[in-house]
Amino acid sequence: QVQLQESGGGLVQAGGSLRLSCAASGIIFGADHMAWYRQAPEKQRELVATITTGDNTNYADSVKGRVTISRDNAKNTVYLQMNSLKPEDTAVYYCFAQNSRVYAYTYWGQGTQVTVSS
């Protein structure tokens, strides 16, 4: 019943912007830490950004200054605003949730493709 549904991916030119969304259902959204990961072809999945239940945020060095993670608990949605996109940002982006009280309760979205052309 738990589901994380990503949207907003697509094709964008270098220097452009995208806003990814992740809508959650089946969980108490406000009680979960949220994150975005990404995985490029032939590479390991890497952490992009995190946001806690208290709205503390962290970012990978590769995206600092270009990416903002936010959440709207009333809409059960987490966002990833991506600006000044580079071809190296091309990857499948995954939404991730972790229960703030029971860390073993984790969930993944199916991913959304982001392709940045030069």
mmCIF file with all atom_site columns, C-alpha atoms in Angstrom:
data_model
loop_
_atom_site.group_PDB
_atom_site.id
_atom_site.type_symbol
_atom_site.label_atom_id
_atom_site.label_alt_id
_atom_site.label_comp_id
_atom_site.label_asym_id
_atom_site.label_entity_id
_atom_site.label_seq_id
_atom_site.pdbx_PDB_ins_code
_atom_site.Cartn_x
_atom_site.Cartn_y
_atom_site.Cartn_z
_atom_site.occupancy
_atom_site.B_iso_or_equiv
_atom_site.pdbx_formal_charge
_atom_site.auth_seq_id
_atom_site.auth_comp_id
_atom_site.auth_asym_id
_atom_site.auth_atom_id
_atom_site.pdbx_PDB_model_num
ATOM 1   C CA . GLN A 1 1   ? 0.000  0.000  0.000   1.00 0.00 ? 1   GLN A CA 1
ATOM 2   C CA . VAL A 1 2   ? 2.985  2.301  0.538   1.00 0.00 ? 2   VAL A CA 1
ATOM 3   C CA . GLN A 1 3   ? 3.832  4.116  -2.655  1.00 0.00 ? 3   GLN A CA 1
ATOM 4   C CA . LEU A 1 4   ? 6.205  6.882  -3.693  1.00 0.00 ? 4   LEU A CA 1
ATOM 5   C CA . GLN A 1 5   ? 5.400  8.279  -7.115  1.00 0.00 ? 5   GLN A CA 1
ATOM 6   C CA . GLU A 1 6   ? 7.951  10.508 -8.824  1.00 0.00 ? 6   GLU A CA 1
ATOM 7   C CA . SER A 1 7   ? 7.117  12.915 -11.616 1.00 0.00 ? 7   SER A CA 1
ATOM 8   C CA . GLY A 1 8   ? 8.603  15.893 -13.406 1.00 0.00 ? 8   GLY A CA 1
ATOM 9   C CA . GLY A 1 9   ? 11.498 14.263 -15.172 1.00 0.00 ? 9   GLY A CA 1
ATOM 10  C CA . GLY A 1 10  ? 12.202 14.728 -18.823 1.00 0.00 ? 10  GLY A CA 1
ATOM 11  C CA . LEU A 1 11  ? 14.563 16.214 -21.358 1.00 0.00 ? 11  LEU A CA 1
ATOM 12  C CA . VAL A 1 12  ? 16.047 19.633 -20.732 1.00 0.00 ? 12  VAL A CA 1
ATOM 13  C CA . GLN A 1 13  ? 18.873 21.642 -22.233 1.00 0.00 ? 13  GLN A CA 1
ATOM 14  C CA . ALA A 1 14  ? 22.002 22.393 -20.257 1.00 0.00 ? 14  ALA A CA 1
ATOM 15  C CA . GLY A 1 15  ? 21.449 25.435 -18.090 1.00 0.00 ? 15  GLY A CA 1
ATOM 16  C CA . GLY A 1 16  ? 17.758 24.751 -17.786 1.00 0.00 ? 16  GLY A CA 1
ATOM 17  C CA . SER A 1 17  ? 15.633 23.810 -14.817 1.00 0.00 ? 17  SER A CA 1
ATOM 18  C CA . LEU A 1 18  ? 13.381 20.988 -13.700 1.00 0.00 ? 18  LEU A CA 1
ATOM 19  C CA . ARG A 1 19  ? 11.219 20.444 -10.668 1.00 0.00 ? 19  ARG A CA 1
ATOM 20  C CA . LEU A 1 20  ? 10.816 16.854 -9.580  1.00 0.00 ? 20  LEU A CA 1
ATOM 21  C CA . SER A 1 21  ? 7.936  15.820 -7.357  1.00 0.00 ? 21  SER A CA 1
ATOM 22  C CA . CYS A 1 22  ? 7.415  12.762 -5.200  1.00 0.00 ? 22  CYS A CA 1
ATOM 23  C CA . ALA A 1 23  ? 3.924  12.085 -3.915  1.00 0.00 ? 23  ALA A CA 1
ATOM 24  C CA . ALA A 1 24  ? 3.654  9.659  -1.019  1.00 0.00 ? 24  ALA A CA 1
ATOM 25  C CA . SER A 1 25  ? 0.743  7.498  0.028   1.00 0.00 ? 25  SER A CA 1
ATOM 26  C CA . GLY A 1 26  ? 0.301  4.824  2.646   1.00 0.00 ? 26  GLY A CA 1
ATOM 27  C CA . ILE A 1 27  ? 2.676  6.454  5.134   1.00 0.00 ? 27  ILE A CA 1
ATOM 28  C CA . ILE A 1 28  ? 2.484  9.188  7.717   1.00 0.00 ? 28  ILE A CA 1
ATOM 29  C CA . PHE A 1 29  ? 4.418  11.567 5.517   1.00 0.00 ? 29  PHE A CA 1
ATOM 30  C CA . GLY A 1 30  ? 5.258  14.088 8.213   1.00 0.00 ? 30  GLY A CA 1
ATOM 31  C CA . ALA A 1 31  ? 6.988  11.370 10.233  1.00 0.00 ? 31  ALA A CA 1
ATOM 32  C CA . ASP A 1 32  ? 9.375  10.381 7.447   1.00 0.00 ? 32  ASP A CA 1
ATOM 33  C CA . HIS A 1 33  ? 12.730 11.751 6.458   1.00 0.00 ? 33  HIS A CA 1
ATOM 34  C CA . MET A 1 34  ? 12.874 12.148 2.689   1.00 0.00 ? 34  MET A CA 1
ATOM 35  C CA . ALA A 1 35  ? 15.650 12.063 0.142   1.00 0.00 ? 35  ALA A CA 1
ATOM 36  C CA . TRP A 1 36  ? 16.435 12.070 -3.534  1.00 0.00 ? 36  TRP A CA 1
ATOM 37  C CA . TYR A 1 37  ? 18.953 9.683  -5.033  1.00 0.00 ? 37  TYR A CA 1
ATOM 38  C CA . ARG A 1 38  ? 20.102 9.318  -8.598  1.00 0.00 ? 38  ARG A CA 1
ATOM 39  C CA . GLN A 1 39  ? 21.745 6.656  -10.684 1.00 0.00 ? 39  GLN A CA 1
ATOM 40  C CA . ALA A 1 40  ? 23.495 7.297  -13.964 1.00 0.00 ? 40  ALA A CA 1
ATOM 41  C CA . PRO A 1 41  ? 24.204 4.508  -16.448 1.00 0.00 ? 41  PRO A CA 1
ATOM 42  C CA . GLU A 1 42  ? 27.012 2.224  -15.302 1.00 0.00 ? 42  GLU A CA 1
ATOM 43  C CA . LYS A 1 43  ? 27.347 4.110  -12.021 1.00 0.00 ? 43  LYS A CA 1
ATOM 44  C CA . GLN A 1 44  ? 26.416 3.527  -8.403  1.00 0.00 ? 44  GLN A CA 1
ATOM 45  C CA . ARG A 1 45  ? 23.310 5.079  -6.984  1.00 0.00 ? 45  ARG A CA 1
ATOM 46  C CA . GLU A 1 46  ? 24.257 8.269  -5.168  1.00 0.00 ? 46  GLU A CA 1
ATOM 47  C CA . LEU A 1 47  ? 22.568 10.503 -2.645  1.00 0.00 ? 47  LEU A CA 1
ATOM 48  C CA . VAL A 1 48  ? 21.560 13.901 -4.019  1.00 0.00 ? 48  VAL A CA 1
ATOM 49  C CA . ALA A 1 49  ? 19.703 15.619 -1.188  1.00 0.00 ? 49  ALA A CA 1
ATOM 50  C CA . THR A 1 50  ? 17.957 14.906 2.099   1.00 0.00 ? 50  THR A CA 1
ATOM 51  C CA . ILE A 1 51  ? 15.333 16.659 4.155   1.00 0.00 ? 51  ILE A CA 1
ATOM 52  C CA . THR A 1 52  ? 14.359 15.646 7.667   1.00 0.00 ? 52  THR A CA 1
ATOM 53  C CA . THR A 1 53  ? 11.030 15.873 9.412   1.00 0.00 ? 53  THR A CA 1
ATOM 54  C CA . GLY A 1 54  ? 12.356 19.108 10.907  1.00 0.00 ? 54  GLY A CA 1
ATOM 55  C CA . ASP A 1 55  ? 13.248 20.541 7.472   1.00 0.00 ? 55  ASP A CA 1
ATOM 56  C CA . ASN A 1 56  ? 16.991 20.202 7.899   1.00 0.00 ? 56  ASN A CA 1
ATOM 57  C CA . THR A 1 57  ? 18.583 19.731 4.483   1.00 0.00 ? 57  THR A CA 1
ATOM 58  C CA . ASN A 1 58  ? 21.822 18.348 3.104   1.00 0.00 ? 58  ASN A CA 1
ATOM 59  C CA . TYR A 1 59  ? 23.172 18.193 -0.431  1.00 0.00 ? 59  TYR A CA 1
ATOM 60  C CA . ALA A 1 60  ? 25.790 16.349 -2.359  1.00 0.00 ? 60  ALA A CA 1
ATOM 61  C CA . ASP A 1 61  ? 28.762 18.509 -3.252  1.00 0.00 ? 61  ASP A CA 1
ATOM 62  C CA . SER A 1 62  ? 28.038 17.994 -6.937  1.00 0.00 ? 62  SER A CA 1
ATOM 63  C CA . VAL A 1 63  ? 24.684 19.785 -6.722  1.00 0.00 ? 63  VAL A CA 1
ATOM 64  C CA . LYS A 1 64  ? 25.175 22.353 -3.965  1.00 0.00 ? 64  LYS A CA 1
ATOM 65  C CA . GLY A 1 65  ? 23.995 25.763 -5.050  1.00 0.00 ? 65  GLY A CA 1
ATOM 66  C CA . ARG A 1 66  ? 21.962 24.372 -7.931  1.00 0.00 ? 66  ARG A CA 1
ATOM 67  C CA . VAL A 1 67  ? 19.422 22.165 -6.173  1.00 0.00 ? 67  VAL A CA 1
ATOM 68  C CA . THR A 1 68  ? 16.843 22.740 -3.463  1.00 0.00 ? 68  THR A CA 1
ATOM 69  C CA . ILE A 1 69  ? 14.906 20.020 -1.686  1.00 0.00 ? 69  ILE A CA 1
ATOM 70  C CA . SER A 1 70  ? 11.653 20.926 0.034   1.00 0.00 ? 70  SER A CA 1
ATOM 71  C CA . ARG A 1 71  ? 8.547  19.278 1.365   1.00 0.00 ? 71  ARG A CA 1
ATOM 72  C CA . ASP A 1 72  ? 4.873  20.076 1.684   1.00 0.00 ? 72  ASP A CA 1
ATOM 73  C CA . ASN A 1 73  ? 3.469  17.862 4.404   1.00 0.00 ? 73  ASN A CA 1
ATOM 74  C CA . ALA A 1 74  ? -0.090 18.956 3.682   1.00 0.00 ? 74  ALA A CA 1
ATOM 75  C CA . LYS A 1 75  ? 0.275  17.556 0.164   1.00 0.00 ? 75  LYS A CA 1
ATOM 76  C CA . ASN A 1 76  ? 2.379  14.528 1.155   1.00 0.00 ? 76  ASN A CA 1
ATOM 77  C CA . THR A 1 77  ? 4.923  15.642 -1.412  1.00 0.00 ? 77  THR A CA 1
ATOM 78  C CA . VAL A 1 78  ? 8.652  16.267 -1.551  1.00 0.00 ? 78  VAL A CA 1
ATOM 79  C CA . TYR A 1 79  ? 10.239 18.339 -4.304  1.00 0.00 ? 79  TYR A CA 1
ATOM 80  C CA . LEU A 1 80  ? 13.612 18.690 -5.914  1.00 0.00 ? 80  LEU A CA 1
ATOM 81  C CA . GLN A 1 81  ? 14.111 22.000 -7.692  1.00 0.00 ? 81  GLN A CA 1
ATOM 82  C CA . MET A 1 82  ? 17.049 21.677 -10.072 1.00 0.00 ? 82  MET A CA 1
ATOM 83  C CA . ASN A 1 83  ? 18.601 24.708 -11.741 1.00 0.00 ? 83  ASN A CA 1
ATOM 84  C CA . SER A 1 84  ? 21.607 25.254 -13.973 1.00 0.00 ? 84  SER A CA 1
ATOM 85  C CA . LEU A 1 85  ? 21.443 21.658 -15.059 1.00 0.00 ? 85  LEU A CA 1
ATOM 86  C CA . LYS A 1 86  ? 24.488 19.995 -16.551 1.00 0.00 ? 86  LYS A CA 1
ATOM 87  C CA . PRO A 1 87  ? 24.805 16.932 -18.774 1.00 0.00 ? 87  PRO A CA 1
ATOM 88  C CA . GLU A 1 88  ? 26.400 15.102 -15.855 1.00 0.00 ? 88  GLU A CA 1
ATOM 89  C CA . ASP A 1 89  ? 23.103 15.458 -13.989 1.00 0.00 ? 89  ASP A CA 1
ATOM 90  C CA . THR A 1 90  ? 21.589 12.961 -16.411 1.00 0.00 ? 90  THR A CA 1
ATOM 91  C CA . ALA A 1 91  ? 20.319 10.017 -14.383 1.00 0.00 ? 91  ALA A CA 1
ATOM 92  C CA . VAL A 1 92  ? 17.282 8.241  -13.061 1.00 0.00 ? 92  VAL A CA 1
ATOM 93  C CA . TYR A 1 93  ? 16.172 10.099 -9.963  1.00 0.00 ? 93  TYR A CA 1
ATOM 94  C CA . TYR A 1 94  ? 14.617 8.133  -7.113  1.00 0.00 ? 94  TYR A CA 1
ATOM 95  C CA . CYS A 1 95  ? 12.536 9.284  -4.189  1.00 0.00 ? 95  CYS A CA 1
ATOM 96  C CA . PHE A 1 96  ? 13.319 7.709  -0.810  1.00 0.00 ? 96  PHE A CA 1
ATOM 97  C CA . ALA A 1 97  ? 11.507 7.750  2.522   1.00 0.00 ? 97  ALA A CA 1
ATOM 98  C CA . GLN A 1 98  ? 12.651 6.632  5.962   1.00 0.00 ? 98  GLN A CA 1
ATOM 99  C CA . ASN A 1 99  ? 10.529 6.489  9.064   1.00 0.00 ? 99  ASN A CA 1
ATOM 100 C CA . SER A 1 100 ? 11.994 8.867  11.607  1.00 0.00 ? 100 SER A CA 1
ATOM 101 C CA . ARG A 1 101 ? 11.230 6.506  14.484  1.00 0.00 ? 101 ARG A CA 1
ATOM 102 C CA . VAL A 1 102 ? 11.835 3.117  12.881  1.00 0.00 ? 102 VAL A CA 1
ATOM 103 C CA . TYR A 1 103 ? 14.766 3.527  10.519  1.00 0.00 ? 103 TYR A CA 1
ATOM 104 C CA . ALA A 1 104 ? 14.301 0.058  9.057   1.00 0.00 ? 104 ALA A CA 1
ATOM 105 C CA . TYR A 1 105 ? 11.023 1.174  7.481   1.00 0.00 ? 105 TYR A CA 1
ATOM 106 C CA . THR A 1 106 ? 12.254 2.518  4.157   1.00 0.00 ? 106 THR A CA 1
ATOM 107 C CA . TYR A 1 107 ? 10.608 2.964  0.774   1.00 0.00 ? 107 TYR A CA 1
ATOM 108 C CA . TRP A 1 108 ? 11.711 3.701  -2.766  1.00 0.00 ? 108 TRP A CA 1
ATOM 109 C CA . GLY A 1 109 ? 9.950  5.224  -5.710  1.00 0.00 ? 109 GLY A CA 1
ATOM 110 C CA . GLN A 1 110 ? 10.192 3.767  -9.185  1.00 0.00 ? 110 GLN A CA 1
ATOM 111 C CA . GLY A 1 111 ? 12.361 6.577  -10.511 1.00 0.00 ? 111 GLY A CA 1
ATOM 112 C CA . THR A 1 112 ? 12.000 9.309  -13.090 1.00 0.00 ? 112 THR A CA 1
ATOM 113 C CA . GLN A 1 113 ? 14.427 9.914  -15.929 1.00 0.00 ? 113 GLN A CA 1
ATOM 114 C CA . VAL A 1 114 ? 16.219 13.244 -16.192 1.00 0.00 ? 114 VAL A CA 1
ATOM 115 C CA . THR A 1 115 ? 18.196 13.848 -19.360 1.00 0.00 ? 115 THR A CA 1
ATOM 116 C CA . VAL A 1 116 ? 20.233 17.012 -19.830 1.00 0.00 ? 116 VAL A CA 1
ATOM 117 C CA . SER A 1 117 ? 21.424 17.732 -23.339 1.00 0.00 ? 117 SER A CA 1
ATOM 118 C CA . SER A 1 118 ? 24.364 19.924 -24.261 1.00 0.00 ? 118 SER A CA 1
#
